[in-house]
mmCIF file of C-alpha atoms in Angstrom:
data_model
loop_
_atom_site.group_PDB
_atom_site.id
_atom_site.type_symbol
_atom_site.label_atom_id
_atom_site.label_comp_id
_atom_site.label_asym_id
_atom_site.label_seq_id
_atom_site.Cartn_x
_atom_site.Cartn_y
_atom_site.Cartn_z
ATOM 1 C CA MET A 1315 -10.308 0.367 -41.887
ATOM 2 C CA PRO A 1316 -11.203 1.827 -45.287
ATOM 3 C CA PRO A 1317 -12.741 5.224 -45.144
ATOM 4 C CA GLU A 1318 -16.538 5.329 -45.163
ATOM 5 C CA ARG A 1319 -16.550 8.158 -47.646
ATOM 6 C CA LEU A 1320 -14.017 8.629 -50.426
ATOM 7 C CA TYR A 1321 -14.578 11.691 -52.588
ATOM 8 C CA GLN A 1322 -11.091 11.675 -54.121
ATOM 9 C CA SER A 1323 -8.400 9.138 -53.962
ATOM 10 C CA GLU A 1324 -4.726 10.103 -53.382
ATOM 11 C CA ILE A 1325 -2.287 7.346 -54.530
ATOM 12 C CA GLN A 1326 1.212 8.746 -54.511
ATOM 13 C CA SER A 1327 2.996 5.726 -55.800
ATOM 14 C CA LEU A 1328 1.262 5.681 -59.230
ATOM 15 C CA PRO A 1329 0.850 8.651 -61.674
ATOM 16 C CA LEU A 1330 -2.750 9.827 -61.972
ATOM 17 C CA LEU A 1331 -3.954 9.459 -65.488
ATOM 18 C CA GLN A 1332 -7.460 10.855 -65.165
ATOM 19 C CA ARG A 1333 -10.140 11.897 -62.666
ATOM 20 C CA GLY A 1334 -13.566 11.249 -64.310
ATOM 21 C CA LYS A 1335 -17.018 11.977 -62.947
ATOM 22 C CA VAL A 1336 -16.804 8.963 -60.621
ATOM 23 C CA ARG A 1337 -13.573 7.105 -61.186
ATOM 24 C CA ASP A 1338 -9.910 7.962 -60.550
ATOM 25 C CA ILE A 1339 -7.569 6.129 -62.991
ATOM 26 C CA TYR A 1340 -3.835 5.509 -62.325
ATOM 27 C CA THR A 1341 -1.168 4.270 -64.698
ATOM 28 C CA VAL A 1342 0.559 1.131 -63.569
ATOM 29 C CA ASP A 1343 2.418 0.417 -66.893
ATOM 30 C CA ASP A 1344 1.658 0.443 -70.545
ATOM 31 C CA ARG A 1345 -0.622 -2.438 -70.198
ATOM 32 C CA THR A 1346 -2.331 -1.981 -66.855
ATOM 33 C CA LEU A 1347 -4.432 0.609 -65.076
ATOM 34 C CA LEU A 1348 -5.696 1.008 -61.518
ATOM 35 C CA VAL A 1349 -9.284 2.190 -61.483
ATOM 36 C CA VAL A 1350 -10.755 3.555 -58.173
ATOM 37 C CA THR A 1351 -14.495 3.905 -57.909
ATOM 38 C CA THR A 1352 -15.020 6.928 -55.523
ATOM 39 C CA ASP A 1353 -18.155 8.041 -53.739
ATOM 40 C CA ARG A 1354 -18.569 10.969 -56.106
ATOM 41 C CA LEU A 1355 -21.954 11.180 -57.836
ATOM 42 C CA SER A 1356 -22.784 13.053 -60.972
ATOM 43 C CA ALA A 1357 -26.193 14.255 -62.077
ATOM 44 C CA PHE A 1358 -27.001 15.971 -65.368
ATOM 45 C CA ASP A 1359 -23.369 15.521 -66.197
ATOM 46 C CA VAL A 1360 -22.288 17.647 -63.269
ATOM 47 C CA VAL A 1361 -20.178 16.161 -60.389
ATOM 48 C CA LEU A 1362 -21.940 16.963 -57.111
ATOM 49 C CA PRO A 1363 -19.994 18.302 -54.118
ATOM 50 C CA ASP A 1364 -21.057 15.649 -51.595
ATOM 51 C CA PRO A 1365 -19.926 12.068 -51.527
ATOM 52 C CA ILE A 1366 -22.477 9.276 -51.093
ATOM 53 C CA PRO A 1367 -21.095 6.970 -48.306
ATOM 54 C CA GLY A 1368 -20.156 3.554 -49.485
ATOM 55 C CA LYS A 1369 -21.321 4.132 -53.009
ATOM 56 C CA GLY A 1370 -18.028 3.354 -54.700
ATOM 57 C CA ALA A 1371 -17.836 -0.011 -52.980
ATOM 58 C CA VAL A 1372 -21.362 -0.855 -54.044
ATOM 59 C CA LEU A 1373 -20.628 -0.001 -57.701
ATOM 60 C CA ASN A 1374 -17.378 -1.967 -57.628
ATOM 61 C CA ARG A 1375 -19.026 -5.065 -56.204
ATOM 62 C CA LEU A 1376 -22.135 -4.897 -58.343
ATOM 63 C CA SER A 1377 -20.072 -4.418 -61.528
ATOM 64 C CA GLY A 1378 -18.016 -7.493 -60.575
ATOM 65 C CA PHE A 1379 -21.153 -9.480 -60.009
ATOM 66 C CA TRP A 1380 -22.527 -8.582 -63.499
ATOM 67 C CA PHE A 1381 -19.279 -9.196 -65.285
ATOM 68 C CA GLU A 1382 -19.289 -12.690 -63.828
ATOM 69 C CA GLN A 1383 -23.067 -13.173 -64.452
ATOM 70 C CA LEU A 1384 -22.782 -12.257 -68.183
ATOM 71 C CA ALA A 1385 -19.239 -13.525 -68.772
ATOM 72 C CA GLY A 1386 -20.242 -15.677 -71.735
ATOM 73 C CA ARG A 1387 -21.265 -12.794 -73.850
ATOM 74 C CA LEU A 1388 -18.135 -10.668 -73.896
ATOM 75 C CA PRO A 1389 -14.704 -10.494 -72.111
ATOM 76 C CA ASP A 1390 -14.381 -7.706 -69.631
ATOM 77 C CA GLN A 1391 -11.447 -5.498 -68.747
ATOM 78 C CA ARG A 1392 -10.553 -6.859 -65.298
ATOM 79 C CA LEU A 1393 -7.209 -8.618 -64.712
ATOM 80 C CA GLY A 1394 -8.086 -10.340 -61.447
ATOM 81 C CA LEU A 1395 -4.910 -9.192 -59.668
ATOM 82 C CA PRO A 1396 -4.780 -8.144 -56.046
ATOM 83 C CA LEU A 1397 -3.908 -4.580 -55.037
ATOM 84 C CA GLU A 1398 -0.709 -5.977 -53.428
ATOM 85 C CA ALA A 1399 0.545 -6.594 -56.940
ATOM 86 C CA VAL A 1400 1.021 -2.875 -57.616
ATOM 87 C CA LEU A 1401 0.709 -1.066 -54.237
ATOM 88 C CA SER A 1402 3.282 -1.879 -51.598
ATOM 89 C CA ASP A 1403 2.127 0.723 -49.084
ATOM 90 C CA PRO A 1404 -0.610 -0.689 -46.872
ATOM 91 C CA ALA A 1405 -2.067 2.796 -46.146
ATOM 92 C CA GLU A 1406 -2.635 3.269 -49.908
ATOM 93 C CA ARG A 1407 -4.314 -0.181 -50.165
ATOM 94 C CA GLU A 1408 -6.514 0.495 -47.189
ATOM 95 C CA GLN A 1409 -7.558 3.916 -48.672
ATOM 96 C CA ILE A 1410 -9.115 2.228 -51.751
ATOM 97 C CA ALA A 1411 -9.913 -1.248 -50.426
ATOM 98 C CA GLY A 1412 -13.112 -2.681 -51.909
ATOM 99 C CA ARG A 1413 -13.279 0.283 -54.444
ATOM 100 C CA ALA A 1414 -10.438 -0.471 -56.779
ATOM 101 C CA THR A 1415 -9.753 -2.866 -59.729
ATOM 102 C CA LEU A 1416 -6.701 -3.571 -61.813
ATOM 103 C CA VAL A 1417 -7.759 -3.607 -65.456
ATOM 104 C CA LYS A 1418 -6.271 -4.181 -68.897
ATOM 105 C CA ARG A 1419 -5.493 -0.983 -70.739
ATOM 106 C CA VAL A 1420 -7.727 -0.559 -73.835
ATOM 107 C CA ASP A 1421 -8.722 2.008 -76.296
ATOM 108 C CA PRO A 1422 -12.298 3.127 -75.328
ATOM 109 C CA LEU A 1423 -14.884 3.432 -78.105
ATOM 110 C CA PRO A 1424 -16.151 7.030 -78.437
ATOM 111 C CA PHE A 1425 -19.820 6.108 -77.793
ATOM 112 C CA GLU A 1426 -21.859 5.124 -74.830
ATOM 113 C CA ALA A 1427 -23.984 2.067 -75.726
ATOM 114 C CA ILE A 1428 -27.435 2.674 -74.253
ATOM 115 C CA ALA A 1429 -30.230 0.146 -74.181
ATOM 116 C CA ARG A 1430 -33.747 1.191 -73.374
ATOM 117 C CA GLY A 1431 -36.609 -1.050 -72.515
ATOM 118 C CA TYR A 1432 -39.062 1.500 -71.188
ATOM 119 C CA LEU A 1433 -40.258 5.022 -72.172
ATOM 120 C CA ILE A 1434 -38.908 7.217 -69.376
ATOM 121 C CA GLY A 1435 -36.523 10.065 -68.619
ATOM 122 C CA SER A 1436 -35.176 11.959 -71.617
ATOM 123 C CA GLY A 1437 -36.723 9.327 -73.944
ATOM 124 C CA TRP A 1438 -40.224 10.173 -72.613
ATOM 125 C CA LYS A 1439 -39.574 13.932 -73.080
ATOM 126 C CA ASP A 1440 -38.331 13.295 -76.596
ATOM 127 C CA TYR A 1441 -41.360 11.206 -77.438
ATOM 128 C CA GLN A 1442 -43.749 13.770 -76.144
ATOM 129 C CA ALA A 1443 -42.156 16.441 -78.177
ATOM 130 C CA THR A 1444 -41.463 14.544 -81.453
ATOM 131 C CA GLY A 1445 -43.145 11.120 -81.397
ATOM 132 C CA HIS A 1446 -39.568 9.669 -81.659
ATOM 133 C CA LEU A 1447 -37.078 8.303 -79.212
ATOM 134 C CA CYS A 1448 -33.620 9.284 -80.047
ATOM 135 C CA GLY A 1449 -34.555 9.557 -83.708
ATOM 136 C CA ILE A 1450 -36.535 6.245 -83.772
ATOM 137 C CA ARG A 1451 -40.224 6.647 -84.543
ATOM 138 C CA LEU A 1452 -42.534 5.003 -82.049
ATOM 139 C CA GLU A 1453 -46.255 4.180 -82.248
ATOM 140 C CA ARG A 1454 -48.705 6.772 -80.986
ATOM 141 C CA GLY A 1455 -50.440 6.568 -77.639
ATOM 142 C CA LEU A 1456 -47.591 5.350 -75.471
ATOM 143 C CA ARG A 1457 -47.507 6.446 -71.780
ATOM 144 C CA GLN A 1458 -44.804 7.415 -69.437
ATOM 145 C CA ALA A 1459 -42.913 4.232 -68.259
ATOM 146 C CA ASP A 1460 -44.647 2.013 -70.791
ATOM 147 C CA PRO A 1461 -42.552 -0.898 -71.983
ATOM 148 C CA LEU A 1462 -41.205 -0.365 -75.521
ATOM 149 C CA PRO A 1463 -42.424 -2.825 -78.234
ATOM 150 C CA GLN A 1464 -38.845 -4.079 -78.118
ATOM 151 C CA PRO A 1465 -35.602 -2.884 -76.465
ATOM 152 C CA LEU A 1466 -33.831 -0.179 -78.432
ATOM 153 C CA PHE A 1467 -30.127 0.718 -78.938
ATOM 154 C CA THR A 1468 -29.736 4.479 -78.512
ATOM 155 C CA PRO A 1469 -26.174 5.483 -78.475
ATOM 156 C CA SER A 1470 -24.622 8.767 -77.246
ATOM 157 C CA THR A 1471 -21.406 10.543 -77.336
ATOM 158 C CA LYS A 1472 -19.196 10.307 -74.245
ATOM 159 C CA ALA A 1473 -18.783 13.607 -72.372
ATOM 160 C CA GLU A 1474 -15.939 14.705 -70.183
ATOM 161 C CA ALA A 1475 -16.735 15.868 -66.618
ATOM 162 C CA GLY A 1476 -18.793 19.198 -66.930
ATOM 163 C CA ASP A 1477 -19.886 18.477 -70.472
ATOM 164 C CA HIS A 1478 -23.124 16.831 -71.575
ATOM 165 C CA ASP A 1479 -23.649 13.523 -73.411
ATOM 166 C CA GLU A 1480 -25.433 13.935 -76.757
ATOM 167 C CA ASN A 1481 -27.761 11.301 -78.286
ATOM 168 C CA VAL A 1482 -26.748 10.322 -81.771
ATOM 169 C CA GLY A 1483 -28.394 8.024 -84.343
ATOM 170 C CA PHE A 1484 -27.149 4.636 -85.316
ATOM 171 C CA GLU A 1485 -25.606 5.931 -88.559
ATOM 172 C CA ALA A 1486 -23.314 8.211 -86.455
ATOM 173 C CA VAL A 1487 -21.930 5.103 -84.880
ATOM 174 C CA VAL A 1488 -21.558 3.492 -88.343
ATOM 175 C CA GLU A 1489 -19.730 6.560 -89.563
ATOM 176 C CA GLY A 1490 -17.395 6.499 -86.556
ATOM 177 C CA LEU A 1491 -16.749 2.839 -86.201
ATOM 178 C CA GLY A 1492 -17.810 1.088 -89.453
ATOM 179 C CA ARG A 1493 -20.957 -0.776 -90.113
ATOM 180 C CA ASP A 1494 -19.699 -4.227 -88.910
ATOM 181 C CA MET A 1495 -18.540 -2.846 -85.536
ATOM 182 C CA ALA A 1496 -21.663 -0.646 -85.138
ATOM 183 C CA GLU A 1497 -23.903 -3.605 -85.739
ATOM 184 C CA ARG A 1498 -21.931 -5.813 -83.389
ATOM 185 C CA LEU A 1499 -22.099 -3.091 -80.729
ATOM 186 C CA ARG A 1500 -25.850 -2.918 -81.083
ATOM 187 C CA ARG A 1501 -26.262 -6.755 -80.969
ATOM 188 C CA ILE A 1502 -24.070 -7.061 -77.823
ATOM 189 C CA THR A 1503 -25.630 -4.107 -76.064
ATOM 190 C CA LEU A 1504 -29.186 -5.504 -76.557
ATOM 191 C CA GLY A 1505 -28.057 -9.011 -75.701
ATOM 192 C CA LEU A 1506 -26.472 -7.979 -72.407
ATOM 193 C CA TYR A 1507 -29.513 -5.865 -71.578
ATOM 194 C CA SER A 1508 -32.015 -8.600 -72.282
ATOM 195 C CA GLU A 1509 -30.197 -11.270 -70.261
ATOM 196 C CA ALA A 1510 -29.617 -8.841 -67.338
ATOM 197 C CA ALA A 1511 -33.236 -7.527 -67.425
ATOM 198 C CA ALA A 1512 -34.612 -11.180 -67.264
ATOM 199 C CA TYR A 1513 -32.382 -12.013 -64.371
ATOM 200 C CA ALA A 1514 -33.288 -8.830 -62.519
ATOM 201 C CA ARG A 1515 -36.988 -9.291 -63.007
ATOM 202 C CA ARG A 1516 -36.753 -12.648 -61.222
ATOM 203 C CA ARG A 1517 -35.226 -10.689 -58.329
ATOM 204 C CA GLY A 1518 -38.021 -8.163 -58.254
ATOM 205 C CA ILE A 1519 -36.308 -5.384 -60.132
ATOM 206 C CA ILE A 1520 -37.078 -3.933 -63.561
ATOM 207 C CA ILE A 1521 -34.062 -2.603 -65.523
ATOM 208 C CA ALA A 1522 -35.739 0.198 -67.444
ATOM 209 C CA ASP A 1523 -32.564 1.259 -69.218
ATOM 210 C CA THR A 1524 -28.826 1.057 -68.936
ATOM 211 C CA LYS A 1525 -25.552 2.167 -70.543
ATOM 212 C CA PHE A 1526 -22.496 0.118 -71.439
ATOM 213 C CA GLU A 1527 -18.979 1.112 -72.447
ATOM 214 C CA PHE A 1528 -16.639 -0.889 -74.623
ATOM 215 C CA GLY A 1529 -13.093 -0.693 -75.812
ATOM 216 C CA LEU A 1530 -10.644 -2.484 -78.134
ATOM 217 C CA ASP A 1531 -7.627 -4.240 -76.583
ATOM 218 C CA SER A 1532 -4.172 -4.429 -78.123
ATOM 219 C CA ALA A 1533 -5.221 -7.271 -80.420
ATOM 220 C CA GLY A 1534 -8.221 -5.236 -81.689
ATOM 221 C CA ASP A 1535 -10.759 -7.418 -79.742
ATOM 222 C CA LEU A 1536 -13.851 -5.820 -78.314
ATOM 223 C CA VAL A 1537 -13.847 -5.665 -74.464
ATOM 224 C CA TRP A 1538 -16.551 -4.675 -71.900
ATOM 225 C CA ILE A 1539 -15.148 -1.816 -69.737
ATOM 226 C CA ASP A 1540 -15.910 0.684 -66.999
ATOM 227 C CA GLU A 1541 -19.011 -0.503 -64.980
ATOM 228 C CA ALA A 1542 -21.770 -2.996 -65.453
ATOM 229 C CA LEU A 1543 -25.458 -2.469 -64.690
ATOM 230 C CA THR A 1544 -25.070 -0.335 -61.522
ATOM 231 C CA PRO A 1545 -27.381 2.261 -60.078
ATOM 232 C CA ASP A 1546 -25.177 4.927 -61.658
ATOM 233 C CA SER A 1547 -25.515 3.537 -65.147
ATOM 234 C CA SER A 1548 -29.035 2.072 -64.993
ATOM 235 C CA ARG A 1549 -32.534 2.849 -63.993
ATOM 236 C CA PHE A 1550 -33.810 0.174 -61.501
ATOM 237 C CA TRP A 1551 -37.492 0.004 -60.535
ATOM 238 C CA PRO A 1552 -39.023 -2.188 -57.908
ATOM 239 C CA ALA A 1553 -41.313 -4.519 -59.906
ATOM 240 C CA SER A 1554 -43.912 -4.553 -57.116
ATOM 241 C CA GLU A 1555 -44.394 -0.769 -57.310
ATOM 242 C CA TYR A 1556 -44.173 -0.353 -61.110
ATOM 243 C CA ARG A 1557 -47.195 1.420 -62.661
ATOM 244 C CA PRO A 1558 -47.264 2.791 -66.158
ATOM 245 C CA ASP A 1559 -48.395 6.367 -66.802
ATOM 246 C CA SER A 1560 -46.148 7.645 -63.922
ATOM 247 C CA SER A 1561 -42.441 7.855 -62.917
ATOM 248 C CA PRO A 1562 -41.837 4.804 -60.807
ATOM 249 C CA PRO A 1563 -39.740 4.898 -57.613
ATOM 250 C CA SER A 1564 -36.266 3.687 -58.246
ATOM 251 C CA PHE A 1565 -33.032 2.229 -56.676
ATOM 252 C CA ASP A 1566 -30.693 4.558 -58.508
ATOM 253 C CA LYS A 1567 -29.572 8.189 -58.847
ATOM 254 C CA GLN A 1568 -32.902 9.255 -60.291
ATOM 255 C CA TYR A 1569 -33.867 10.013 -56.716
ATOM 256 C CA ILE A 1570 -31.029 12.613 -56.722
ATOM 257 C CA ARG A 1571 -32.178 13.952 -60.125
ATOM 258 C CA ASP A 1572 -35.727 14.342 -58.870
ATOM 259 C CA TYR A 1573 -34.539 16.279 -55.838
ATOM 260 C CA LEU A 1574 -32.348 18.576 -57.959
ATOM 261 C CA GLU A 1575 -35.249 19.282 -60.336
ATOM 262 C CA THR A 1576 -37.022 20.912 -57.349
ATOM 263 C CA LEU A 1577 -34.211 23.485 -56.973
ATOM 264 C CA ASP A 1578 -33.529 26.788 -58.766
ATOM 265 C CA TRP A 1579 -30.315 25.330 -60.366
ATOM 266 C CA ASP A 1580 -29.518 25.573 -64.054
ATOM 267 C CA LYS A 1581 -27.647 22.188 -64.146
ATOM 268 C CA THR A 1582 -24.254 23.825 -64.655
ATOM 269 C CA PRO A 1583 -21.325 23.783 -62.196
ATOM 270 C CA PRO A 1584 -21.154 24.416 -59.381
ATOM 271 C CA ALA A 1585 -23.788 21.950 -58.209
ATOM 272 C CA PRO A 1586 -25.704 22.676 -54.969
ATOM 273 C CA ASP A 1587 -24.887 20.943 -51.727
ATOM 274 C CA LEU A 1588 -27.131 17.961 -50.804
ATOM 275 C CA PRO A 1589 -29.056 17.744 -47.488
ATOM 276 C CA ALA A 1590 -27.923 14.948 -45.168
ATOM 277 C CA ALA A 1591 -31.315 13.215 -45.562
ATOM 278 C CA VAL A 1592 -30.914 13.079 -49.330
ATOM 279 C CA ILE A 1593 -27.470 11.694 -49.035
ATOM 280 C CA ASP A 1594 -28.472 8.964 -46.613
ATOM 281 C CA GLN A 1595 -31.543 7.957 -48.683
ATOM 282 C CA THR A 1596 -29.441 7.721 -51.800
ATOM 283 C CA ALA A 1597 -26.950 5.491 -50.117
ATOM 284 C CA ALA A 1598 -29.741 3.336 -48.837
ATOM 285 C CA LYS A 1599 -31.129 3.001 -52.370
ATOM 286 C CA TYR A 1600 -27.732 1.893 -53.680
ATOM 287 C CA ARG A 1601 -27.410 -0.732 -51.033
ATOM 288 C CA GLU A 1602 -30.921 -2.020 -51.583
ATOM 289 C CA ALA A 1603 -30.320 -2.416 -55.314
ATOM 290 C CA GLU A 1604 -27.233 -4.421 -54.581
ATOM 291 C CA ARG A 1605 -29.043 -6.600 -51.848
ATOM 292 C CA ARG A 1606 -31.909 -7.439 -54.227
ATOM 293 C CA LEU A 1607 -29.777 -8.228 -57.272
ATOM 294 C CA THR A 1608 -26.987 -10.211 -55.591
ATOM 295 C CA GLY A 1609 -28.501 -11.489 -52.355
ATOM 296 C CA ALA A 1610 -25.785 -9.604 -50.373
ATOM 297 C CA SER A 1611 -26.586 -8.990 -46.725
#
């Protein structure tokens, strides 16, 4: 049986390339990587000390669902190979079963592509202070959790574990990638978000915002990488409970963020331990998001 909780994978037969905030990445060869989605959870760009049971498997399944659902817009990184293709040891396969994917090796772009459809989180704080959202001027009088007049592309830098992502303007992406690629990135990001948001709304979920990551393959083609519209990378609200002028309940790690905001913690490592009730409730929220979006039992 695969372990219920996997904070850190240990695959001895492959060299470890990187341990990220959530994913452990192993080198198979110069064209292939093994990506293991663990049960680690990060908040405020700090990895928390307690795993969320089953979280990695939920993220892995939900990403696969969205990659298939939105396959017509952009190729993704997955190779569709079984673990047996690279891991001969049954114990190693069992350790990461349901949590691992073999992917094409690509060069990640140095920006996270964020789509925002609602005024919430750091965007709401920014708007209250400046009247802007990530440098984009908005009309006056908007309330917390109001829908934006149109979805916005608000990129950020990509932080390593322990560092903080930083919002940047569109021109920073132009400077880093060139105008053609920056405009393509914005167009694809907003297209993926709009199609996913329409689907999710029919399933009773509002996707308030989400982040995407992209890379270039050996041919220089743009590829969708990492994860796809998961509770880690998105803000999911139950449509039946959505009310503007408040922070709606959510099926994502905002629940953890809200709990951590009640503590005397400066949002730098080490992060505090989580109570069992908070861990269990977070796991339940992740499972519920998957159930509503995919119909999984």
